[in-house]
Short mmCIF file of C-alpha atoms and ligand atoms in Angstrom, two decimals:
data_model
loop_
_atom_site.label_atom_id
_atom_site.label_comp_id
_atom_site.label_asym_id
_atom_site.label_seq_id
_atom_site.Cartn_x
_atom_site.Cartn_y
_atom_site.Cartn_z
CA UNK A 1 170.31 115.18 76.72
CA UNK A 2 170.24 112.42 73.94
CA UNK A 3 167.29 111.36 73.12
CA UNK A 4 165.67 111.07 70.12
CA UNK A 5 162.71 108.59 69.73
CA UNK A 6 158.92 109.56 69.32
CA UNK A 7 157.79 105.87 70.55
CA UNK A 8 159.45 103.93 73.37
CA UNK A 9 158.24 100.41 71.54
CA UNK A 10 161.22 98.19 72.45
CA UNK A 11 165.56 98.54 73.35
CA UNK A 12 166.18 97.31 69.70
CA UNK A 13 165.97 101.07 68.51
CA UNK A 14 167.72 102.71 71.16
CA UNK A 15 171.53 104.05 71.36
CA UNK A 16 173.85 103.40 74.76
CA UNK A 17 173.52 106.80 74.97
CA UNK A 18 169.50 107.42 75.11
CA UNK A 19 169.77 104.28 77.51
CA UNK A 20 172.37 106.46 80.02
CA UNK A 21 169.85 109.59 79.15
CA UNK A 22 166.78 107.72 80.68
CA UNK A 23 168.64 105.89 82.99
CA UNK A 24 170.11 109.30 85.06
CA UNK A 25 166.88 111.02 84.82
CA UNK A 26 165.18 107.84 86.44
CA UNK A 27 168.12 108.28 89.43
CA UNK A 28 166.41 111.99 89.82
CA UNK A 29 162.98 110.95 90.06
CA UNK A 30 164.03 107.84 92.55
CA UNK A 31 164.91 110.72 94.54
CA UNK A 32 161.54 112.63 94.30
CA UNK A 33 159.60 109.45 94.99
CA UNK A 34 161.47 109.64 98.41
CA UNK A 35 160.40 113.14 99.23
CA UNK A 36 157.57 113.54 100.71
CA UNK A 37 155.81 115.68 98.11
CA UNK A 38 156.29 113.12 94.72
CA UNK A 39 155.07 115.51 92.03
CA UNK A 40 155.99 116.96 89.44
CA UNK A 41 154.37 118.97 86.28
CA UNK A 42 156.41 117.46 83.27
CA UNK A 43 153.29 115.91 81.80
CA UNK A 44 150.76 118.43 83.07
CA UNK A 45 148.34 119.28 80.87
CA UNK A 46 148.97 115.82 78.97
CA UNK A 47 146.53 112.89 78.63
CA UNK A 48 147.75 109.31 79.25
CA UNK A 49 146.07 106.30 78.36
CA UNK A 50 146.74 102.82 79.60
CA UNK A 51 145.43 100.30 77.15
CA UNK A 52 146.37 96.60 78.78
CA UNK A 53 144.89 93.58 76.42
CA UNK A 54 146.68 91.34 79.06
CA UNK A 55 146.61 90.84 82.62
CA UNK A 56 148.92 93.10 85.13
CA UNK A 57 149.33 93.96 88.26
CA UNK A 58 152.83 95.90 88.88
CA UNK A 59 153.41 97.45 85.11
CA UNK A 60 149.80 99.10 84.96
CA UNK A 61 149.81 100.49 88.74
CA UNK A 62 153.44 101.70 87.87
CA UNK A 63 152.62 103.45 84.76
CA UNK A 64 149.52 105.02 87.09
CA UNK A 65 151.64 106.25 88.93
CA UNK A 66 154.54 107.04 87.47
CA UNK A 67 151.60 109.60 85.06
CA UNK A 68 149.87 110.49 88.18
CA UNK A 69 152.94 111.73 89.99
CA UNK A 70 154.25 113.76 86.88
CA UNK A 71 150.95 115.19 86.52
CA UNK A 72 149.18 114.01 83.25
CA UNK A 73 145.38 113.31 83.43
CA UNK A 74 145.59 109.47 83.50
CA UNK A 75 142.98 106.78 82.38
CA UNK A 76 142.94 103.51 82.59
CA UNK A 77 140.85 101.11 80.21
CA UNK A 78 139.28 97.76 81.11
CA UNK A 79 139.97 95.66 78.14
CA UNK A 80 140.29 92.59 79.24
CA UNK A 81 137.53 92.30 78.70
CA UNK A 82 136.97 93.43 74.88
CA UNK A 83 137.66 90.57 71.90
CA UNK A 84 141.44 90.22 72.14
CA UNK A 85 141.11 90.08 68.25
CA UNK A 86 144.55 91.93 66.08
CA UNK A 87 143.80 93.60 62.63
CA UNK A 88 140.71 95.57 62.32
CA UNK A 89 140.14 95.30 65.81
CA UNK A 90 142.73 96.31 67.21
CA UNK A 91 143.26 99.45 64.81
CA UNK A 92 139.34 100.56 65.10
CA UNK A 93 140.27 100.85 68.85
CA UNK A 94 143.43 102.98 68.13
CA UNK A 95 141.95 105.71 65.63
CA UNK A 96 139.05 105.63 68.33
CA UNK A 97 141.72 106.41 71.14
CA UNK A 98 143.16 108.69 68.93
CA UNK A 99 140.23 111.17 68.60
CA UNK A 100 140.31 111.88 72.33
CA UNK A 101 143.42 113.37 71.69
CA UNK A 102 145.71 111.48 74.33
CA UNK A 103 149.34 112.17 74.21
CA UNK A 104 150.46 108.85 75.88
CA UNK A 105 149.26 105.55 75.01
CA UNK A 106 151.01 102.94 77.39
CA UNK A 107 149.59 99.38 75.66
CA UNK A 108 150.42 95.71 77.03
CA UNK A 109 149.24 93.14 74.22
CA UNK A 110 149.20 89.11 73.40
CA UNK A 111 150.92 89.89 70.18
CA UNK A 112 154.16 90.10 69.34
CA UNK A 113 154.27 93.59 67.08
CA UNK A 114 151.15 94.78 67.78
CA UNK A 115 152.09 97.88 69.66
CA UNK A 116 154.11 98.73 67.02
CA UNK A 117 151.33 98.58 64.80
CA UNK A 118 149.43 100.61 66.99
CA UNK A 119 151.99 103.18 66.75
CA UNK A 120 151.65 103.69 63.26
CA UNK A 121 148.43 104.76 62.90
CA UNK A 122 147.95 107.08 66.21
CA UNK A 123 149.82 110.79 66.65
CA UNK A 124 150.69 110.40 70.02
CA UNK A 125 153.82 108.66 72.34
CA UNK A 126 153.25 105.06 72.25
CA UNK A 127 154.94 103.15 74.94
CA UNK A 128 155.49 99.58 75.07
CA UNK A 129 154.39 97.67 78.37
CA UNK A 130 155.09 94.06 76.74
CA UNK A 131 154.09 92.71 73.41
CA UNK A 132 153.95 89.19 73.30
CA UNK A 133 157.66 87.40 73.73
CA UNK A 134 158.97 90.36 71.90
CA UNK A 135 160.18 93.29 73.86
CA UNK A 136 159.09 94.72 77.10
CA UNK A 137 161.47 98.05 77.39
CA UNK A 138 160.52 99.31 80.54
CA UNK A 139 161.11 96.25 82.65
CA UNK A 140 164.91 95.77 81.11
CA UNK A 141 165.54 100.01 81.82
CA UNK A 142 164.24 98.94 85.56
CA UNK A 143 166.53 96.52 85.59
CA UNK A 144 169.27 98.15 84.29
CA UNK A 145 168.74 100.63 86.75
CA UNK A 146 168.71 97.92 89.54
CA UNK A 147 171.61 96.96 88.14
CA UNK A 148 173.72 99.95 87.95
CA UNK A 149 172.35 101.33 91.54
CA UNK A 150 173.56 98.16 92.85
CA UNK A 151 176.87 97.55 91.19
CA UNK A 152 178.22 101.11 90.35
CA UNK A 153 178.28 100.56 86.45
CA UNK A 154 176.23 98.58 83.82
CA UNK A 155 179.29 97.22 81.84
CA UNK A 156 181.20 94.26 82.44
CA UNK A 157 179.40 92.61 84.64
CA UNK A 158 178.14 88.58 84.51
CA UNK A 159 175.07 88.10 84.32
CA UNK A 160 173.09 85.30 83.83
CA UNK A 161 169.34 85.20 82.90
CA UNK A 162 167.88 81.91 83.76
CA UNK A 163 164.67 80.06 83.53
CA UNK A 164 162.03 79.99 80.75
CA UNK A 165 163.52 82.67 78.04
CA UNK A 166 161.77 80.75 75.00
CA UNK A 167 158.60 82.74 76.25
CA UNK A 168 159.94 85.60 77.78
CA UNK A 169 159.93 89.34 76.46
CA UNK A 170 161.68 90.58 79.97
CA UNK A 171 164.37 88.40 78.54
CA UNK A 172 164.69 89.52 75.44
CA UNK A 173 164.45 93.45 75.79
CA UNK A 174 167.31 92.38 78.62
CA UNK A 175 169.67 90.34 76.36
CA UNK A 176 169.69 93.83 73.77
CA UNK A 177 170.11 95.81 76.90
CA UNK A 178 172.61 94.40 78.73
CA UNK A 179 174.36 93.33 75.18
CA UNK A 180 174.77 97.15 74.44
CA UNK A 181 176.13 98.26 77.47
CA UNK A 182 179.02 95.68 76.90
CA UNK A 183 178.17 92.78 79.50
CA UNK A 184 178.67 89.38 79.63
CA UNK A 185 175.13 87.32 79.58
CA UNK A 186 174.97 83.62 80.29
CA UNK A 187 171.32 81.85 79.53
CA UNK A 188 170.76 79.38 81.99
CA UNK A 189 168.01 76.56 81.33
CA UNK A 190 166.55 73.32 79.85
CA UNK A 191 167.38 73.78 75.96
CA UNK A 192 163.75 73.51 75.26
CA UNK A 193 163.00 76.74 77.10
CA UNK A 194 165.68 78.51 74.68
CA UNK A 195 164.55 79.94 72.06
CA UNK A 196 165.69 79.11 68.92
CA UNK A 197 168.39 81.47 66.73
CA UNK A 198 169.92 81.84 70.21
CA UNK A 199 173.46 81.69 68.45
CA UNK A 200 172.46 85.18 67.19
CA UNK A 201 172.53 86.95 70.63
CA UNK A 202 175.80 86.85 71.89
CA UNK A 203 175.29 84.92 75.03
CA UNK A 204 176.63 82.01 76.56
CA UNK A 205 173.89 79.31 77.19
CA UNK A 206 174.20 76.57 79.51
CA UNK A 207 171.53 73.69 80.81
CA UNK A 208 173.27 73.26 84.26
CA UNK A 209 172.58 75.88 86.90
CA UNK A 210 175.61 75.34 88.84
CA UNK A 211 178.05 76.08 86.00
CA UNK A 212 175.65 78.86 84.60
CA UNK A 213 175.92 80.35 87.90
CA UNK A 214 179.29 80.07 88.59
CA UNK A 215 181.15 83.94 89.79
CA UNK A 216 178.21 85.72 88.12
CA UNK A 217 177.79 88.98 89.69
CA UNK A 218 174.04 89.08 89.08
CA UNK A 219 171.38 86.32 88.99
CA UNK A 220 168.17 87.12 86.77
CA UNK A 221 164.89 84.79 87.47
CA UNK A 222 162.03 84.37 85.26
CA UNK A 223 159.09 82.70 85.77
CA UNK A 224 157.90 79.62 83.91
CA UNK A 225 155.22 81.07 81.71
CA UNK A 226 152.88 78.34 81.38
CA UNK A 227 150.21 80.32 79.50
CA UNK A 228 152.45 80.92 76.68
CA UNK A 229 153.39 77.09 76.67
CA UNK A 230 151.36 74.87 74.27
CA UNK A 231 152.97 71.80 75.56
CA UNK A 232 155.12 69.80 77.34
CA UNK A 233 157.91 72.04 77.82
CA UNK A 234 159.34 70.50 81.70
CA UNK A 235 158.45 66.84 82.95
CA UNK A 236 156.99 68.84 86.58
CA UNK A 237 157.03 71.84 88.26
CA UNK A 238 159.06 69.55 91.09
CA UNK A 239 162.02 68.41 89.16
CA UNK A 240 162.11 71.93 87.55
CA UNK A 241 162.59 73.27 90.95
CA UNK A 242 165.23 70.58 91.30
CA UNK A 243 167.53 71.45 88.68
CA UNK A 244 166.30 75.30 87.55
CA UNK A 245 164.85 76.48 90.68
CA UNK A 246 166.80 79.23 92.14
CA UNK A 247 167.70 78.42 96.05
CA UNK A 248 171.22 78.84 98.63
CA UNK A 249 173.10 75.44 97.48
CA UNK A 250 173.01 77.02 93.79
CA UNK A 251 173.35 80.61 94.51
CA UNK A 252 176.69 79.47 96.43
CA UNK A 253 178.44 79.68 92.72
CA UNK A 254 177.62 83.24 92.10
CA UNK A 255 180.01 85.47 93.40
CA UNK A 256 179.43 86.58 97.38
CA UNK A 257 177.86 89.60 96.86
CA UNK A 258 175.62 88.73 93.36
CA UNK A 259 172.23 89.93 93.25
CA UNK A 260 169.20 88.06 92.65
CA UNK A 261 166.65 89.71 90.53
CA UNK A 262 162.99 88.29 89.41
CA UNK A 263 160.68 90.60 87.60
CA UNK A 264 157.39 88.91 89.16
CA UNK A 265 154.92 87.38 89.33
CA UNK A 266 157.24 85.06 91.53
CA UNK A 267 156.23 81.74 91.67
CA UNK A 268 157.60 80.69 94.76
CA UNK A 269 159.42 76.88 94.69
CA UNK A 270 158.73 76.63 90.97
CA UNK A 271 161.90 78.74 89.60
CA UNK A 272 163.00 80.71 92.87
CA UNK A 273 162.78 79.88 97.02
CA UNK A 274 160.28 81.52 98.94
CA UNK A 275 163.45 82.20 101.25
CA UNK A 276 165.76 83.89 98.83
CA UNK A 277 163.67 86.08 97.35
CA UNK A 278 162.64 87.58 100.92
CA UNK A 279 166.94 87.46 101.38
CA UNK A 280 167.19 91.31 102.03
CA UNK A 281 171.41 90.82 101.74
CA UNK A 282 171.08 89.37 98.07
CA UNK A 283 167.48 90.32 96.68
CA UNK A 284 166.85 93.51 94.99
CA UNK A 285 163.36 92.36 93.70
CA UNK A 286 161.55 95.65 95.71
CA UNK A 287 164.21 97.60 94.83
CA UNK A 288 163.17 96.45 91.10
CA UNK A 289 159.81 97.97 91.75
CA UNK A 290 160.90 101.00 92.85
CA UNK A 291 162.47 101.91 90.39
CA UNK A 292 159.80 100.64 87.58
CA UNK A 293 157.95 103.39 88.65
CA UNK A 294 161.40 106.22 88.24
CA UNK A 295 162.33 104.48 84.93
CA UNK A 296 158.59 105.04 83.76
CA UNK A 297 158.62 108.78 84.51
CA UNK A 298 161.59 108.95 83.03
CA UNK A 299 160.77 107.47 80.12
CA UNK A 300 157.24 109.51 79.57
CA UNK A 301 158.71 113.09 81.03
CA UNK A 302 161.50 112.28 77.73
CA UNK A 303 158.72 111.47 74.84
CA UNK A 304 156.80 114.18 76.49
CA UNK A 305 159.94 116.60 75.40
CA UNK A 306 160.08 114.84 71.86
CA UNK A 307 156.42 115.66 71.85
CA UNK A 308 156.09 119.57 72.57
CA UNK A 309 159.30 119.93 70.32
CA UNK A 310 157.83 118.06 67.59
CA UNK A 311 154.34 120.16 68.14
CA UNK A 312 156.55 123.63 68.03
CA UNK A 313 158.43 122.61 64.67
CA UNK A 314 154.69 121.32 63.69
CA UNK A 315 156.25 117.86 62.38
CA UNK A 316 154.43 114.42 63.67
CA UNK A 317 150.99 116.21 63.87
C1 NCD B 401 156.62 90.16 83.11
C2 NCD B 401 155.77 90.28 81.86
O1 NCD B 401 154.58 90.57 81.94
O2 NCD B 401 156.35 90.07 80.81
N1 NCD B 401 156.08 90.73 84.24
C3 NCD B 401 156.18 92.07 84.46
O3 NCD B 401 155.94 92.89 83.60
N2 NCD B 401 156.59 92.45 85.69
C4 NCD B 401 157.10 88.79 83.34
C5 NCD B 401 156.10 87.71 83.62
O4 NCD B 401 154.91 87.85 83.41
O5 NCD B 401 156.57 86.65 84.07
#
């Protein structure tokens, strides 16, 4: 098995090859989470620490369980709650964490590059649940699984990624993703929800749904992420809906059997319809959860290898 990383802090790093790696262990541990009896002992023994600076609902209780179901001692910290300051702050709380001796740290923060940080001055696995608009890998190795479980392959497929991508690290750890496995990505939305350098990526962007959308064989939606927004970025959430929002006149220029794929929080009649999403022939966003929480065992059962090897040739400790 290829894999080679200590951290799992963004895709940027990885090869096509770790990606497959992750990617077919995931498939095994979709299967476990069928059984009846969903454990396993590849992190038992191990500590894992959730450290999320920013709200969550589905990436923390994945992560939970995704540990919990491997085995590891998990633990969960409230810090919402604690001054969401970077710098000293955020490395006093690291060293601290790093006394207990935990051998995954799974950390969501505000900043772009702050996990990363992190990362550098504790011994353990970091993993990266979403640093500011930066990266966010586990959501785009969910997706690719989504993807490739739905399609048979990850390469050469259309896909366009539409909505708000100016503020959007699901986005971005997608557009390296899906740009490594040799795909064809469209951005679709209002040029002032693109970010800028977009030249860079290798995508197609267009500002008209209908001709973004045309014979794409999968349809990503993102949510308009008004809390990273420090303006005027759409005249109202009604004619967004009108020209952005995802619903069955505009999905009619995807190809017949596209997917539609939203990493949530949906907000329903703002960039998707309520009815769509529910669309069991075209939606795959449960699916999407399911396999968060396979991709996330993956993931930490594959830095827990790195780990013990690392700890038997007595490097990284
Ligand atoms: C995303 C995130 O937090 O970046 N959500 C998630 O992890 N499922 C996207 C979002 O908040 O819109």
């Amino acid at each position: 098995m290829t894999f080679r990383q200590k951290h799992l802090l963004g895709i940027e790093p990885l090869h096509p090859e770790e990606i497959r790696t992750i990617l077919d262990l995931a498939d095994t541990y979709v299967d476990l989470n069928r059984s009846p009896t969903k454990h396993s002992d590849a992190l038992a023994g191990m500590t894992q620490i959730n450290m999320f600076f920013e709200n969550s609902t589905r990436t923390q209780a994945s992560f939970e369980l995704a540990g919990k179901r491997l085995g590891a001692d998990v633990m969960n910290m409230a810090m919402q709650a604690s001054s969401i300051k970077k710098g000293e702050t955020l490395i006093d709380t690291a060293l601290t964490l790093n006394a207990m001796h935990p051998d995954l740290l799974v950390v969501r923060h505000p900043h772009s590059g702050a996990v990363d940080l992190l990362s550098q001055k504790v011994n353990c696995a970091v993993l990266n649940a979403g640093d500011g608009r930066h990266e966010h890998p586990t959501q785009a190795l969910l997706d690719a699984l989504t993807i490739r479980r739905a399609k048979g392959r990850l390469h050469r497929l259309n896909i366009a990624i539409c909505g708000d991508i100016a503020h959007s690290r699901v986005a971005r750890s997608n557009i390296l993703l899906l740009h490594k496995m040799e795909n064809r990505i469209r951005l679709v939305g209002p040029p002032t929800l693109m970010p800028s350098g977009i030249s860079h990526f290798g995508v197609e962007v267009y500002d008209d749904m209908r001709e973004g959308l045309k014979d794409v064989d999968v349809v990503m939606m993102l949510r308009l992420q008004k809390e990273r927004m420090d303006g005027g970025f759409i005249p109202s959430e009604r004619e967004y809906y009108h020209r952005y929002g995802l619903d069955a006149e505009k999905l009619a220029y995807a190809k017949d059997d596209a997917i539609v794929m939203h990493p949530g929080p949906m907000n329903r009649g703002v960039e998707i319809d309520g009815e769509i999403a529910d669309d069991i022939n075209r939606s795959v966003i449960q699916e999407q959860v399911e396999m968060g929480v396979a991709v996330r065992m993956a993931a930490m059962d594959l830095l827990a290898r790195n780990l013990r090897d690392a700890g038997d040739k007595g490097v990284w400790v």
